[in-house]
mmCIF file of C-alpha atoms in Angstrom:
data_model
loop_
_atom_site.group_PDB
_atom_site.id
_atom_site.type_symbol
_atom_site.label_atom_id
_atom_site.label_comp_id
_atom_site.label_asym_id
_atom_site.label_seq_id
_atom_site.Cartn_x
_atom_site.Cartn_y
_atom_site.Cartn_z
ATOM 1 C CA MET A 408 -91.732 -9.177 -127.511
ATOM 2 C CA ASN A 409 -89.982 -10.130 -130.665
ATOM 3 C CA ASP A 410 -88.012 -7.104 -131.608
ATOM 4 C CA ILE A 411 -84.300 -7.116 -132.490
ATOM 5 C CA LEU A 412 -83.161 -6.457 -128.891
ATOM 6 C CA SER A 413 -85.027 -9.484 -127.595
ATOM 7 C CA ILE A 414 -83.635 -11.640 -130.362
ATOM 8 C CA ILE A 415 -80.107 -10.594 -129.611
ATOM 9 C CA GLY A 416 -80.658 -11.028 -125.877
ATOM 10 C CA SER A 417 -81.993 -14.529 -126.100
ATOM 11 C CA ASN A 418 -79.209 -15.504 -128.523
ATOM 12 C CA VAL A 419 -76.516 -14.139 -126.309
ATOM 13 C CA ARG A 420 -77.931 -16.002 -123.344
ATOM 14 C CA ARG A 421 -78.418 -19.201 -125.194
ATOM 15 C CA TYR A 422 -74.908 -19.301 -126.679
ATOM 16 C CA ARG A 423 -73.350 -18.158 -123.339
ATOM 17 C CA LEU A 424 -75.035 -20.966 -121.488
ATOM 18 C CA ALA A 425 -74.063 -23.458 -124.195
ATOM 19 C CA ARG A 426 -70.455 -22.396 -123.608
ATOM 20 C CA GLY A 427 -70.810 -22.751 -119.855
ATOM 21 C CA LEU A 428 -69.861 -19.122 -119.376
ATOM 22 C CA SER A 429 -71.124 -16.866 -116.572
ATOM 23 C CA GLN A 430 -72.281 -13.321 -117.368
ATOM 24 C CA GLU A 431 -69.197 -12.205 -115.371
ATOM 25 C CA LEU A 432 -66.792 -14.162 -117.546
ATOM 26 C CA LEU A 433 -68.449 -13.245 -120.856
ATOM 27 C CA ALA A 434 -68.366 -9.581 -119.791
ATOM 28 C CA ALA A 435 -64.759 -9.632 -118.620
ATOM 29 C CA HIS A 436 -63.586 -11.354 -121.791
ATOM 30 C CA SER A 437 -65.432 -8.959 -123.923
ATOM 31 C CA GLY A 438 -64.261 -5.788 -121.987
ATOM 32 C CA LEU A 439 -67.826 -5.088 -120.870
ATOM 33 C CA HIS A 440 -69.540 -4.831 -117.569
ATOM 34 C CA ARG A 441 -71.544 -7.710 -116.114
ATOM 35 C CA THR A 442 -74.566 -5.521 -115.568
ATOM 36 C CA TYR A 443 -74.373 -4.420 -119.203
ATOM 37 C CA VAL A 444 -74.294 -7.998 -120.458
ATOM 38 C CA GLY A 445 -77.224 -8.793 -118.235
ATOM 39 C CA ALA A 446 -79.223 -5.921 -119.593
ATOM 40 C CA VAL A 447 -78.376 -7.053 -123.180
ATOM 41 C CA GLU A 448 -79.629 -10.495 -122.407
ATOM 42 C CA ARG A 449 -82.946 -9.056 -121.203
ATOM 43 C CA GLY A 450 -83.282 -7.007 -124.365
ATOM 44 C CA GLU A 451 -83.027 -3.722 -122.412
ATOM 45 C CA ARG A 452 -80.040 -2.159 -124.138
ATOM 46 C CA ASN A 453 -79.798 -0.832 -127.735
ATOM 47 C CA ILE A 454 -76.506 -2.650 -128.153
ATOM 48 C CA SER A 455 -74.043 -1.180 -130.790
ATOM 49 C CA SER A 456 -72.505 -3.030 -133.713
ATOM 50 C CA LYS A 457 -69.126 -3.023 -132.063
ATOM 51 C CA ASN A 458 -70.377 -4.519 -128.829
ATOM 52 C CA ILE A 459 -72.249 -7.227 -130.926
ATOM 53 C CA GLU A 460 -68.921 -7.946 -132.520
ATOM 54 C CA ARG A 461 -67.072 -8.177 -129.174
ATOM 55 C CA ILE A 462 -69.606 -10.543 -127.646
ATOM 56 C CA ALA A 463 -69.864 -12.643 -130.749
ATOM 57 C CA LYS A 464 -66.106 -13.061 -130.799
ATOM 58 C CA GLU A 465 -66.145 -14.401 -127.160
ATOM 59 C CA LEU A 466 -68.989 -16.788 -128.039
ATOM 60 C CA GLY A 467 -67.257 -18.054 -130.985
ATOM 61 C CA VAL A 468 -70.003 -17.055 -133.534
ATOM 62 C CA GLU A 469 -70.212 -14.760 -136.416
ATOM 63 C CA PRO A 470 -71.798 -11.449 -135.400
ATOM 64 C CA HIS A 471 -74.799 -11.820 -137.723
ATOM 65 C CA VAL A 472 -75.741 -15.025 -135.931
ATOM 66 C CA LEU A 473 -76.656 -13.083 -132.862
ATOM 67 C CA LEU A 474 -79.389 -11.200 -134.906
ATOM 68 C CA ARG A 475 -81.044 -14.298 -136.359
ATOM 69 C CA PRO A 476 -84.403 -15.293 -134.868
ATOM 70 C CA TYR A 477 -83.912 -18.606 -133.144
ATOM 71 C CA LYS A 478 -85.982 -21.431 -134.731
ATOM 72 C CA GLY A 479 -84.875 -24.480 -132.861
ATOM 73 C CA ILE A 480 -81.875 -26.694 -133.181
ATOM 74 C CA ARG A 481 -79.336 -25.619 -135.709
ATOM 75 C CA GLU A 482 -76.268 -27.257 -137.204
ATOM 76 C CA ASP A 483 -74.075 -24.292 -136.625
ATOM 77 C CA MET B 1494 -60.927 -2.957 -143.524
ATOM 78 C CA ASN B 1495 -63.215 -5.852 -142.872
ATOM 79 C CA ASP B 1496 -64.695 -5.132 -139.458
ATOM 80 C CA ILE B 1497 -68.362 -5.238 -138.742
ATOM 81 C CA LEU B 1498 -68.956 -1.504 -139.463
ATOM 82 C CA SER B 1499 -67.484 -1.960 -142.980
ATOM 83 C CA ILE B 1500 -69.579 -5.097 -143.580
ATOM 84 C CA ILE B 1501 -72.753 -3.329 -142.554
ATOM 85 C CA GLY B 1502 -71.863 -0.219 -144.549
ATOM 86 C CA SER B 1503 -71.199 -2.134 -147.800
ATOM 87 C CA ASN B 1504 -74.393 -4.234 -147.309
ATOM 88 C CA VAL B 1505 -76.543 -1.178 -146.737
ATOM 89 C CA ARG B 1506 -75.100 0.498 -149.788
ATOM 90 C CA ARG B 1507 -75.478 -2.642 -152.039
ATOM 91 C CA TYR B 1508 -79.099 -3.260 -151.033
ATOM 92 C CA ARG B 1509 -79.991 0.366 -151.186
ATOM 93 C CA LEU B 1510 -78.665 0.659 -154.817
ATOM 94 C CA ALA B 1511 -80.339 -2.622 -155.666
ATOM 95 C CA ARG B 1512 -83.713 -1.043 -154.638
ATOM 96 C CA GLY B 1513 -82.880 2.061 -156.560
ATOM 97 C CA LEU B 1514 -83.147 4.224 -153.397
ATOM 98 C CA SER B 1515 -81.139 7.383 -152.773
ATOM 99 C CA GLN B 1516 -79.505 7.926 -149.453
ATOM 100 C CA GLU B 1517 -82.032 10.751 -148.890
ATOM 101 C CA LEU B 1518 -85.039 8.459 -149.513
ATOM 102 C CA LEU B 1519 -83.637 5.615 -147.347
ATOM 103 C CA ALA B 1520 -82.909 8.035 -144.587
ATOM 104 C CA ALA B 1521 -86.302 9.703 -144.708
ATOM 105 C CA HIS B 1522 -88.164 6.442 -144.663
ATOM 106 C CA SER B 1523 -86.028 5.107 -141.787
ATOM 107 C CA GLY B 1524 -86.501 8.228 -139.750
ATOM 108 C CA LEU B 1525 -82.745 8.954 -139.890
ATOM 109 C CA HIS B 1526 -80.647 11.759 -141.304
ATOM 110 C CA ARG B 1527 -79.073 11.499 -144.825
ATOM 111 C CA THR B 1528 -75.555 12.316 -143.460
ATOM 112 C CA TYR B 1529 -75.986 9.569 -140.862
ATOM 113 C CA VAL B 1530 -76.813 7.021 -143.543
ATOM 114 C CA GLY B 1531 -73.914 8.168 -145.565
ATOM 115 C CA ALA B 1532 -71.629 7.703 -142.634
ATOM 116 C CA VAL B 1533 -73.027 4.253 -141.906
ATOM 117 C CA GLU B 1534 -72.382 3.214 -145.544
ATOM 118 C CA ARG B 1535 -68.678 4.264 -145.129
ATOM 119 C CA GLY B 1536 -68.393 2.335 -141.981
ATOM 120 C CA GLU B 1537 -67.864 5.371 -139.839
ATOM 121 C CA ARG B 1538 -70.674 4.991 -137.416
ATOM 122 C CA ASN B 1539 -71.104 2.410 -134.609
ATOM 123 C CA ILE B 1540 -74.685 1.884 -135.646
ATOM 124 C CA SER B 1541 -77.024 0.642 -132.953
ATOM 125 C CA SER B 1542 -79.255 -2.525 -133.130
ATOM 126 C CA LYS B 1543 -82.430 -0.411 -133.457
ATOM 127 C CA ASN B 1544 -81.100 1.554 -136.337
ATOM 128 C CA ILE B 1545 -80.012 -1.571 -138.070
ATOM 129 C CA GLU B 1546 -83.553 -2.829 -137.626
ATOM 130 C CA ARG B 1547 -84.974 0.422 -139.030
ATOM 131 C CA ILE B 1548 -82.776 0.410 -142.151
ATOM 132 C CA ALA B 1549 -83.271 -3.328 -142.784
ATOM 133 C CA LYS B 1550 -87.018 -2.855 -142.659
ATOM 134 C CA GLU B 1551 -86.779 -0.204 -145.390
ATOM 135 C CA LEU B 1552 -84.550 -2.344 -147.497
ATOM 136 C CA GLY B 1553 -86.905 -5.383 -147.135
ATOM 137 C CA VAL B 1554 -84.298 -7.650 -145.561
ATOM 138 C CA GLU B 1555 -83.976 -9.291 -142.166
ATOM 139 C CA PRO B 1556 -81.658 -7.292 -139.875
ATOM 140 C CA HIS B 1557 -79.063 -10.147 -139.621
ATOM 141 C CA VAL B 1558 -78.551 -10.053 -143.357
ATOM 142 C CA LEU B 1559 -76.848 -6.606 -143.038
ATOM 143 C CA LEU B 1560 -74.215 -8.185 -140.746
ATOM 144 C CA ARG B 1561 -73.307 -11.038 -143.055
ATOM 145 C CA PRO B 1562 -70.093 -10.689 -145.023
ATOM 146 C CA TYR B 1563 -70.912 -10.480 -148.656
ATOM 147 C CA LYS B 1564 -69.574 -13.430 -150.702
ATOM 148 C CA GLY B 1565 -71.019 -12.742 -154.141
ATOM 149 C CA ILE B 1566 -74.366 -13.385 -155.615
ATOM 150 C CA ARG B 1567 -77.000 -14.709 -153.274
ATOM 151 C CA GLU B 1568 -80.536 -16.072 -153.768
ATOM 152 C CA ASP B 1569 -82.034 -13.930 -151.035
#
């Protein structure tokens, strides 16, 4: 599947792991529930713009970055 | 206001006008209601990822483009 939810999910997971964060910590810092973050990473939730913004802030990226299809190693 | 909803709203409006589309046509083609598209453009709705994808498709841009802060003339 390559729809927007899968793209967001794989981006969140990749940046979270790169930061050494658990789903629990990312969720807690974002004001979200761990099970919700897990579902987002699996592309199972139609995440809202505000929640994209919250998660992006915790991951230290601009929100739009989480919607970009991943095409390998990037500078940013 | 410069939060994500305002950024998305101004991007949707700018691309819609650049395509010469009315809110009615953009809404109809995206399977959304005109009043909803109007509220999105005003940054009043916490738009979901799937609706960002629907609108982006009709505007002929990648979904992530609608989340990028606008910084003047762009090539794409």
